[in-house]
């Protein structure tokens, strides 16, 4: 029997935890709205991104690349590769939640970092479903409302660069990413990706450094593989 089915968790506790995540992250949609409007996107385009894309890292990557003068296709490619991780979340959540087939296409739109984290932390299938639903609903509603308010606010104050609001997107992204870096491997990948992205920023077109930064993953895996082989050889020599 799955250990998840052996431990119960009160529904109220699941709802409380899910709402905490949904509200905390949902309000950061304001930063995206400001950043997107400051990058030159219209109010309709900004709101459409939050409604239809609904994955913060990809949205920030897209508008950031466009703001830097990047090619729309390059910007979209960077956003796409960042969003690919949600497909892997979906593979795990499909087994855990076991939702009816008719519901799965709609639920797939809510498969993001936060809903995956809350769902996977639950001890039972029932609590995982509650966590997924409450997190997804609260986050989707607040993210889109705060995106609208942020875009309207950016239009009202004019030049967002003069207010330093162009840094809002990267700041929110780092705040969301930092707590997820729990292992040495994850920290190494993040550090190398930052070095690649920042180092190549002056010499490559906007949006391309994000794609190149993805090389951090195979680099770290290669080094760890060589280290494991070396340690294995040393043990054999003994």
PDB file of C-alpha atoms in Angstrom:
ATOM      1  CA  UNK A   1       0.000   0.000   0.000  1.00  0.00           C
ATOM      2  CA  UNK A   2       1.162   3.539  -0.789  1.00  0.00           C
ATOM      3  CA  UNK A   3       2.367   5.298   2.345  1.00  0.00           C
ATOM      4  CA  UNK A   4       0.329   8.316   1.305  1.00  0.00           C
ATOM      5  CA  UNK A   5      -2.844   6.400   2.171  1.00  0.00           C
ATOM      6  CA  UNK A   6      -1.677   5.582   5.694  1.00  0.00           C
ATOM      7  CA  UNK A   7      -1.633   9.115   7.115  1.00  0.00           C
ATOM      8  CA  UNK A   8      -4.508  11.553   7.319  1.00  0.00           C
ATOM      9  CA  UNK A   9      -4.304  15.338   7.277  1.00  0.00           C
ATOM     10  CA  UNK A  10      -7.260  17.588   8.145  1.00  0.00           C
ATOM     11  CA  UNK A  11      -8.839  19.224   5.099  1.00  0.00           C
ATOM     12  CA  UNK A  12      -8.715  22.608   6.861  1.00  0.00           C
ATOM     13  CA  UNK A  13      -4.936  22.315   7.237  1.00  0.00           C
ATOM     14  CA  UNK A  14      -4.523  21.493   3.558  1.00  0.00           C
ATOM     15  CA  UNK A  15      -6.695  24.448   2.545  1.00  0.00           C
ATOM     16  CA  UNK A  16      -4.765  26.764   4.859  1.00  0.00           C
ATOM     17  CA  UNK A  17      -1.396  25.723   3.433  1.00  0.00           C
ATOM     18  CA  UNK A  18      -2.648  25.899  -0.148  1.00  0.00           C
ATOM     19  CA  UNK A  19      -4.156  29.360   0.334  1.00  0.00           C
ATOM     20  CA  UNK A  20      -0.921  30.563   1.902  1.00  0.00           C
ATOM     21  CA  UNK A  21       1.009  29.596  -1.219  1.00  0.00           C
ATOM     22  CA  UNK A  22      -1.682  30.834  -3.607  1.00  0.00           C
ATOM     23  CA  UNK A  23      -1.991  34.251  -1.996  1.00  0.00           C
ATOM     24  CA  UNK A  24       1.743  34.808  -1.455  1.00  0.00           C
ATOM     25  CA  UNK A  25       2.695  33.947  -5.033  1.00  0.00           C
ATOM     26  CA  UNK A  26      -0.472  35.246  -6.680  1.00  0.00           C
ATOM     27  CA  UNK A  27       0.161  38.784  -5.499  1.00  0.00           C
ATOM     28  CA  UNK A  28       3.527  38.786  -7.287  1.00  0.00           C
ATOM     29  CA  UNK A  29       1.576  38.948 -10.550  1.00  0.00           C
ATOM     30  CA  UNK A  30       1.606  42.704  -9.888  1.00  0.00           C
ATOM     31  CA  UNK A  31       5.345  42.694 -10.609  1.00  0.00           C
ATOM     32  CA  UNK A  32       4.761  40.867 -13.865  1.00  0.00           C
ATOM     33  CA  UNK A  33       2.089  43.345 -14.914  1.00  0.00           C
ATOM     34  CA  UNK A  34       4.441  46.250 -14.234  1.00  0.00           C
ATOM     35  CA  UNK A  35       7.359  44.564 -15.991  1.00  0.00           C
ATOM     36  CA  UNK A  36       5.307  43.561 -19.015  1.00  0.00           C
ATOM     37  CA  UNK A  37       3.778  47.000 -19.494  1.00  0.00           C
ATOM     38  CA  UNK A  38       7.195  48.589 -19.002  1.00  0.00           C
ATOM     39  CA  UNK A  39       8.548  46.281 -21.723  1.00  0.00           C
ATOM     40  CA  UNK A  40       6.124  47.712 -24.247  1.00  0.00           C
ATOM     41  CA  UNK A  41       3.359  45.110 -24.230  1.00  0.00           C
ATOM     42  CA  UNK A  42      -0.201  46.381 -24.263  1.00  0.00           C
ATOM     43  CA  UNK A  43      -2.664  45.830 -21.449  1.00  0.00           C
ATOM     44  CA  UNK A  44      -4.441  43.159 -23.504  1.00  0.00           C
ATOM     45  CA  UNK A  45      -1.211  41.336 -24.349  1.00  0.00           C
ATOM     46  CA  UNK A  46      -0.082  41.412 -20.721  1.00  0.00           C
ATOM     47  CA  UNK A  47      -3.347  40.021 -19.393  1.00  0.00           C
ATOM     48  CA  UNK A  48      -3.512  37.416 -22.159  1.00  0.00           C
ATOM     49  CA  UNK A  49      -0.104  36.078 -21.139  1.00  0.00           C
ATOM     50  CA  UNK A  50      -1.231  35.558 -17.551  1.00  0.00           C
ATOM     51  CA  UNK A  51      -4.551  34.051 -18.572  1.00  0.00           C
ATOM     52  CA  UNK A  52      -3.227  31.694 -21.237  1.00  0.00           C
ATOM     53  CA  UNK A  53       0.392  30.969 -20.308  1.00  0.00           C
ATOM     54  CA  UNK A  54       0.129  31.088 -16.503  1.00  0.00           C
ATOM     55  CA  UNK A  55       3.669  30.165 -15.583  1.00  0.00           C
ATOM     56  CA  UNK A  56       5.537  33.045 -14.006  1.00  0.00           C
ATOM     57  CA  UNK A  57       9.120  32.167 -14.893  1.00  0.00           C
ATOM     58  CA  UNK A  58       8.284  31.793 -18.589  1.00  0.00           C
ATOM     59  CA  UNK A  59       6.276  35.006 -18.600  1.00  0.00           C
ATOM     60  CA  UNK A  60       9.080  37.001 -16.988  1.00  0.00           C
ATOM     61  CA  UNK A  61      11.626  35.461 -19.371  1.00  0.00           C
ATOM     62  CA  UNK A  62       9.520  36.389 -22.390  1.00  0.00           C
ATOM     63  CA  UNK A  63       8.910  40.022 -21.492  1.00  0.00           C
ATOM     64  CA  UNK A  64      12.479  40.420 -20.240  1.00  0.00           C
ATOM     65  CA  UNK A  65      13.891  39.271 -23.565  1.00  0.00           C
ATOM     66  CA  UNK A  66      11.501  41.499 -25.493  1.00  0.00           C
ATOM     67  CA  UNK A  67      12.405  44.466 -23.301  1.00  0.00           C
ATOM     68  CA  UNK A  68      16.069  43.877 -24.107  1.00  0.00           C
ATOM     69  CA  UNK A  69      15.330  44.067 -27.828  1.00  0.00           C
ATOM     70  CA  UNK A  70      15.372  40.347 -28.432  1.00  0.00           C
ATOM     71  CA  UNK A  71      13.786  38.620 -31.393  1.00  0.00           C
ATOM     72  CA  UNK A  72      10.212  37.492 -30.558  1.00  0.00           C
ATOM     73  CA  UNK A  73      10.987  33.934 -31.664  1.00  0.00           C
ATOM     74  CA  UNK A  74      14.109  33.780 -29.485  1.00  0.00           C
ATOM     75  CA  UNK A  75      12.186  35.218 -26.561  1.00  0.00           C
ATOM     76  CA  UNK A  76       9.409  32.671 -27.066  1.00  0.00           C
ATOM     77  CA  UNK A  77      11.949  29.832 -27.285  1.00  0.00           C
ATOM     78  CA  UNK A  78      13.485  30.799 -23.950  1.00  0.00           C
ATOM     79  CA  UNK A  79      10.063  30.970 -22.334  1.00  0.00           C
ATOM     80  CA  UNK A  80       9.135  27.605 -23.829  1.00  0.00           C
ATOM     81  CA  UNK A  81      12.197  25.811 -22.470  1.00  0.00           C
ATOM     82  CA  UNK A  82      11.562  27.215 -19.003  1.00  0.00           C
ATOM     83  CA  UNK A  83       7.986  25.943 -19.213  1.00  0.00           C
ATOM     84  CA  UNK A  84       8.954  22.421 -20.257  1.00  0.00           C
ATOM     85  CA  UNK A  85       9.492  21.492 -16.597  1.00  0.00           C
ATOM     86  CA  UNK A  86       5.719  21.647 -16.094  1.00  0.00           C
ATOM     87  CA  UNK A  87       5.331  18.640 -18.380  1.00  0.00           C
ATOM     88  CA  UNK A  88       7.437  16.567 -15.970  1.00  0.00           C
ATOM     89  CA  UNK A  89       5.316  17.794 -13.055  1.00  0.00           C
ATOM     90  CA  UNK A  90       2.288  16.652 -15.010  1.00  0.00           C
ATOM     91  CA  UNK A  91       3.626  13.118 -15.372  1.00  0.00           C
ATOM     92  CA  UNK A  92       3.958  12.789 -11.605  1.00  0.00           C
ATOM     93  CA  UNK A  93       0.719  14.566 -10.736  1.00  0.00           C
ATOM     94  CA  UNK A  94      -1.333  12.513 -13.184  1.00  0.00           C
ATOM     95  CA  UNK A  95      -0.550   9.414 -11.143  1.00  0.00           C
ATOM     96  CA  UNK A  96      -0.958  11.100  -7.784  1.00  0.00           C
ATOM     97  CA  UNK A  97      -4.233  12.937  -8.452  1.00  0.00           C
ATOM     98  CA  UNK A  98      -5.810  10.380 -10.814  1.00  0.00           C
ATOM     99  CA  UNK A  99      -8.354  12.923 -12.037  1.00  0.00           C
ATOM    100  CA  UNK A 100     -11.222  11.983 -14.389  1.00  0.00           C
ATOM    101  CA  UNK A 101     -10.258  12.210 -18.057  1.00  0.00           C
ATOM    102  CA  UNK A 102     -12.753  15.003 -18.710  1.00  0.00           C
ATOM    103  CA  UNK A 103     -11.086  17.177 -16.066  1.00  0.00           C
ATOM    104  CA  UNK A 104      -7.437  16.585 -17.000  1.00  0.00           C
ATOM    105  CA  UNK A 105      -7.179  19.087 -19.911  1.00  0.00           C
ATOM    106  CA  UNK A 106      -8.409  21.887 -17.628  1.00  0.00           C
ATOM    107  CA  UNK A 107      -6.285  20.795 -14.675  1.00  0.00           C
ATOM    108  CA  UNK A 108      -3.200  20.721 -16.904  1.00  0.00           C
ATOM    109  CA  UNK A 109      -3.338  24.519 -17.133  1.00  0.00           C
ATOM    110  CA  UNK A 110      -2.712  24.676 -13.384  1.00  0.00           C
ATOM    111  CA  UNK A 111       0.286  22.345 -13.363  1.00  0.00           C
ATOM    112  CA  UNK A 112       3.046  24.698 -12.214  1.00  0.00           C
ATOM    113  CA  UNK A 113       5.746  24.816  -9.524  1.00  0.00           C
ATOM    114  CA  UNK A 114       3.418  25.823  -6.701  1.00  0.00           C
ATOM    115  CA  UNK A 115       0.574  23.385  -7.336  1.00  0.00           C
ATOM    116  CA  UNK A 116       3.065  20.546  -7.800  1.00  0.00           C
ATOM    117  CA  UNK A 117       4.871  21.405  -4.548  1.00  0.00           C
ATOM    118  CA  UNK A 118       1.672  21.590  -2.490  1.00  0.00           C
ATOM    119  CA  UNK A 119       0.194  18.429  -4.010  1.00  0.00           C
ATOM    120  CA  UNK A 120       3.311  16.304  -3.629  1.00  0.00           C
ATOM    121  CA  UNK A 121       3.654  17.346   0.011  1.00  0.00           C
ATOM    122  CA  UNK A 122       0.288  15.818   0.946  1.00  0.00           C
ATOM    123  CA  UNK A 123      -0.009  12.391   2.613  1.00  0.00           C
ATOM    124  CA  UNK A 124      -3.174  11.183   0.826  1.00  0.00           C
ATOM    125  CA  UNK A 125      -4.758  11.425  -2.606  1.00  0.00           C
ATOM    126  CA  UNK A 126      -7.718  13.327  -1.169  1.00  0.00           C
ATOM    127  CA  UNK A 127      -5.516  15.975   0.436  1.00  0.00           C
ATOM    128  CA  UNK A 128      -3.376  16.174  -2.725  1.00  0.00           C
ATOM    129  CA  UNK A 129      -6.481  16.908  -4.798  1.00  0.00           C
ATOM    130  CA  UNK A 130      -7.627  19.556  -2.331  1.00  0.00           C
ATOM    131  CA  UNK A 131      -4.171  21.127  -2.249  1.00  0.00           C
ATOM    132  CA  UNK A 132      -3.922  21.166  -6.034  1.00  0.00           C
ATOM    133  CA  UNK A 133      -7.383  22.675  -6.506  1.00  0.00           C
ATOM    134  CA  UNK A 134      -7.134  25.353  -3.819  1.00  0.00           C
ATOM    135  CA  UNK A 135      -3.604  26.357  -4.783  1.00  0.00           C
ATOM    136  CA  UNK A 136      -4.417  26.448  -8.501  1.00  0.00           C
ATOM    137  CA  UNK A 137      -7.667  28.374  -8.114  1.00  0.00           C
ATOM    138  CA  UNK A 138      -6.414  30.976  -5.634  1.00  0.00           C
ATOM    139  CA  UNK A 139      -3.159  31.478  -7.523  1.00  0.00           C
ATOM    140  CA  UNK A 140      -4.830  31.745 -10.923  1.00  0.00           C
ATOM    141  CA  UNK A 141      -7.388  34.303  -9.748  1.00  0.00           C
ATOM    142  CA  UNK A 142      -4.925  36.458  -7.787  1.00  0.00           C
ATOM    143  CA  UNK A 143      -2.166  36.222 -10.395  1.00  0.00           C
ATOM    144  CA  UNK A 144      -4.458  37.501 -13.113  1.00  0.00           C
ATOM    145  CA  UNK A 145      -6.043  40.226 -10.979  1.00  0.00           C
ATOM    146  CA  UNK A 146      -2.666  41.480  -9.774  1.00  0.00           C
ATOM    147  CA  UNK A 147      -1.322  41.330 -13.335  1.00  0.00           C
ATOM    148  CA  UNK A 148      -4.146  43.623 -14.421  1.00  0.00           C
ATOM    149  CA  UNK A 149      -3.500  46.021 -11.550  1.00  0.00           C
ATOM    150  CA  UNK A 150       0.236  46.025 -12.230  1.00  0.00           C
ATOM    151  CA  UNK A 151      -0.232  46.767 -15.924  1.00  0.00           C
ATOM    152  CA  UNK A 152      -2.710  49.554 -15.159  1.00  0.00           C
ATOM    153  CA  UNK A 153      -0.353  50.969 -12.548  1.00  0.00           C
ATOM    154  CA  UNK A 154       2.581  50.912 -14.945  1.00  0.00           C
ATOM    155  CA  UNK A 155       0.569  52.828 -17.523  1.00  0.00           C
ATOM    156  CA  UNK A 156      -0.357  55.386 -14.893  1.00  0.00           C
ATOM    157  CA  UNK A 157       3.180  56.059 -13.621  1.00  0.00           C
ATOM    158  CA  UNK A 158       4.747  56.131 -17.094  1.00  0.00           C
ATOM    159  CA  UNK A 159       8.448  55.236 -17.306  1.00  0.00           C
ATOM    160  CA  UNK A 160       8.936  52.187 -15.077  1.00  0.00           C
ATOM    161  CA  UNK A 161      12.724  52.346 -15.423  1.00  0.00           C
ATOM    162  CA  UNK A 162      12.733  55.699 -13.632  1.00  0.00           C
ATOM    163  CA  UNK A 163      11.115  53.995 -10.629  1.00  0.00           C
ATOM    164  CA  UNK A 164      13.410  50.988 -10.720  1.00  0.00           C
ATOM    165  CA  UNK A 165      10.465  48.686 -11.391  1.00  0.00           C
ATOM    166  CA  UNK A 166      12.318  46.984 -14.218  1.00  0.00           C
ATOM    167  CA  UNK A 167      14.028  44.960 -11.482  1.00  0.00           C
ATOM    168  CA  UNK A 168      10.725  43.682 -10.103  1.00  0.00           C
ATOM    169  CA  UNK A 169      10.546  40.663 -12.406  1.00  0.00           C
ATOM    170  CA  UNK A 170      14.052  39.292 -11.720  1.00  0.00           C
ATOM    171  CA  UNK A 171      13.619  39.933  -7.983  1.00  0.00           C
ATOM    172  CA  UNK A 172      10.380  37.956  -7.812  1.00  0.00           C
ATOM    173  CA  UNK A 173      11.850  35.137  -9.903  1.00  0.00           C
ATOM    174  CA  UNK A 174      14.877  34.839  -7.608  1.00  0.00           C
ATOM    175  CA  UNK A 175      12.632  34.900  -4.550  1.00  0.00           C
ATOM    176  CA  UNK A 176      10.636  31.982  -5.951  1.00  0.00           C
ATOM    177  CA  UNK A 177      13.692  30.041  -7.104  1.00  0.00           C
ATOM    178  CA  UNK A 178      15.973  30.326  -4.068  1.00  0.00           C
ATOM    179  CA  UNK A 179      13.954  28.115  -1.669  1.00  0.00           C
ATOM    180  CA  UNK A 180      13.852  25.332  -4.275  1.00  0.00           C
ATOM    181  CA  UNK A 181      17.652  24.972  -4.402  1.00  0.00           C
ATOM    182  CA  UNK A 182      18.080  22.351  -1.682  1.00  0.00           C
ATOM    183  CA  UNK A 183      20.922  20.161  -2.940  1.00  0.00           C
ATOM    184  CA  UNK A 184      24.508  20.895  -3.926  1.00  0.00           C
ATOM    185  CA  UNK A 185      23.743  19.828  -7.497  1.00  0.00           C
ATOM    186  CA  UNK A 186      20.813  22.228  -7.779  1.00  0.00           C
ATOM    187  CA  UNK A 187      22.867  25.113  -6.385  1.00  0.00           C
ATOM    188  CA  UNK A 188      25.719  24.334  -8.767  1.00  0.00           C
ATOM    189  CA  UNK A 189      23.370  24.316 -11.768  1.00  0.00           C
ATOM    190  CA  UNK A 190      21.854  27.636 -10.694  1.00  0.00           C
ATOM    191  CA  UNK A 191      25.258  29.243 -10.126  1.00  0.00           C
ATOM    192  CA  UNK A 192      26.664  28.155 -13.496  1.00  0.00           C
ATOM    193  CA  UNK A 193      23.456  29.201 -15.260  1.00  0.00           C
ATOM    194  CA  UNK A 194      23.741  32.667 -13.714  1.00  0.00           C
ATOM    195  CA  UNK A 195      27.384  32.955 -14.744  1.00  0.00           C
ATOM    196  CA  UNK A 196      26.613  31.885 -18.307  1.00  0.00           C
ATOM    197  CA  UNK A 197      23.598  34.158 -18.593  1.00  0.00           C
ATOM    198  CA  UNK A 198      25.284  37.256 -17.180  1.00  0.00           C
ATOM    199  CA  UNK A 199      28.607  36.590 -18.876  1.00  0.00           C
ATOM    200  CA  UNK A 200      27.059  36.239 -22.322  1.00  0.00           C
ATOM    201  CA  UNK A 201      24.538  39.035 -21.919  1.00  0.00           C
ATOM    202  CA  UNK A 202      26.834  41.737 -23.417  1.00  0.00           C
ATOM    203  CA  UNK A 203      27.833  39.668 -26.446  1.00  0.00           C
ATOM    204  CA  UNK A 204      24.702  37.750 -27.489  1.00  0.00           C
ATOM    205  CA  UNK A 205      21.288  38.991 -28.640  1.00  0.00           C
ATOM    206  CA  UNK A 206      18.632  39.385 -25.954  1.00  0.00           C
ATOM    207  CA  UNK A 207      16.964  36.082 -25.108  1.00  0.00           C
ATOM    208  CA  UNK A 208      19.837  33.901 -26.333  1.00  0.00           C
ATOM    209  CA  UNK A 209      21.796  33.902 -23.017  1.00  0.00           C
ATOM    210  CA  UNK A 210      18.785  32.254 -21.352  1.00  0.00           C
ATOM    211  CA  UNK A 211      18.944  29.408 -23.850  1.00  0.00           C
ATOM    212  CA  UNK A 212      22.716  29.006 -23.447  1.00  0.00           C
ATOM    213  CA  UNK A 213      22.343  28.983 -19.653  1.00  0.00           C
ATOM    214  CA  UNK A 214      20.511  25.658 -20.022  1.00  0.00           C
ATOM    215  CA  UNK A 215      23.938  24.120 -20.712  1.00  0.00           C
ATOM    216  CA  UNK A 216      24.553  24.370 -16.964  1.00  0.00           C
ATOM    217  CA  UNK A 217      22.623  21.126 -16.494  1.00  0.00           C
ATOM    218  CA  UNK A 218      24.745  18.844 -18.718  1.00  0.00           C
ATOM    219  CA  UNK A 219      27.917  20.548 -17.445  1.00  0.00           C
ATOM    220  CA  UNK A 220      27.128  19.764 -13.820  1.00  0.00           C
ATOM    221  CA  UNK A 221      25.955  16.235 -14.634  1.00  0.00           C
ATOM    222  CA  UNK A 222      29.132  15.571 -16.612  1.00  0.00           C
ATOM    223  CA  UNK A 223      31.357  16.780 -13.749  1.00  0.00           C
ATOM    224  CA  UNK A 224      29.413  14.731 -11.213  1.00  0.00           C
ATOM    225  CA  UNK A 225      29.628  11.663 -13.459  1.00  0.00           C
ATOM    226  CA  UNK A 226      33.396  12.030 -13.803  1.00  0.00           C
ATOM    227  CA  UNK A 227      33.717  12.502 -10.051  1.00  0.00           C
ATOM    228  CA  UNK A 228      31.641   9.379  -9.369  1.00  0.00           C
ATOM    229  CA  UNK A 229      33.758   7.347 -11.800  1.00  0.00           C
ATOM    230  CA  UNK A 230      36.949   8.644 -10.189  1.00  0.00           C
ATOM    231  CA  UNK A 231      35.762   7.749  -6.690  1.00  0.00           C
ATOM    232  CA  UNK A 232      34.700   4.320  -7.917  1.00  0.00           C
ATOM    233  CA  UNK A 233      38.146   3.705  -9.403  1.00  0.00           C
ATOM    234  CA  UNK A 234      39.809   4.740  -6.155  1.00  0.00           C
ATOM    235  CA  UNK A 235      37.690   2.283  -4.184  1.00  0.00           C
ATOM    236  CA  UNK A 236      38.547  -0.476  -6.664  1.00  0.00           C
ATOM    237  CA  UNK A 237      42.267   0.268  -6.280  1.00  0.00           C
ATOM    238  CA  UNK A 238      42.003  -0.407  -2.578  1.00  0.00           C
TER     239      UNK A 238
END
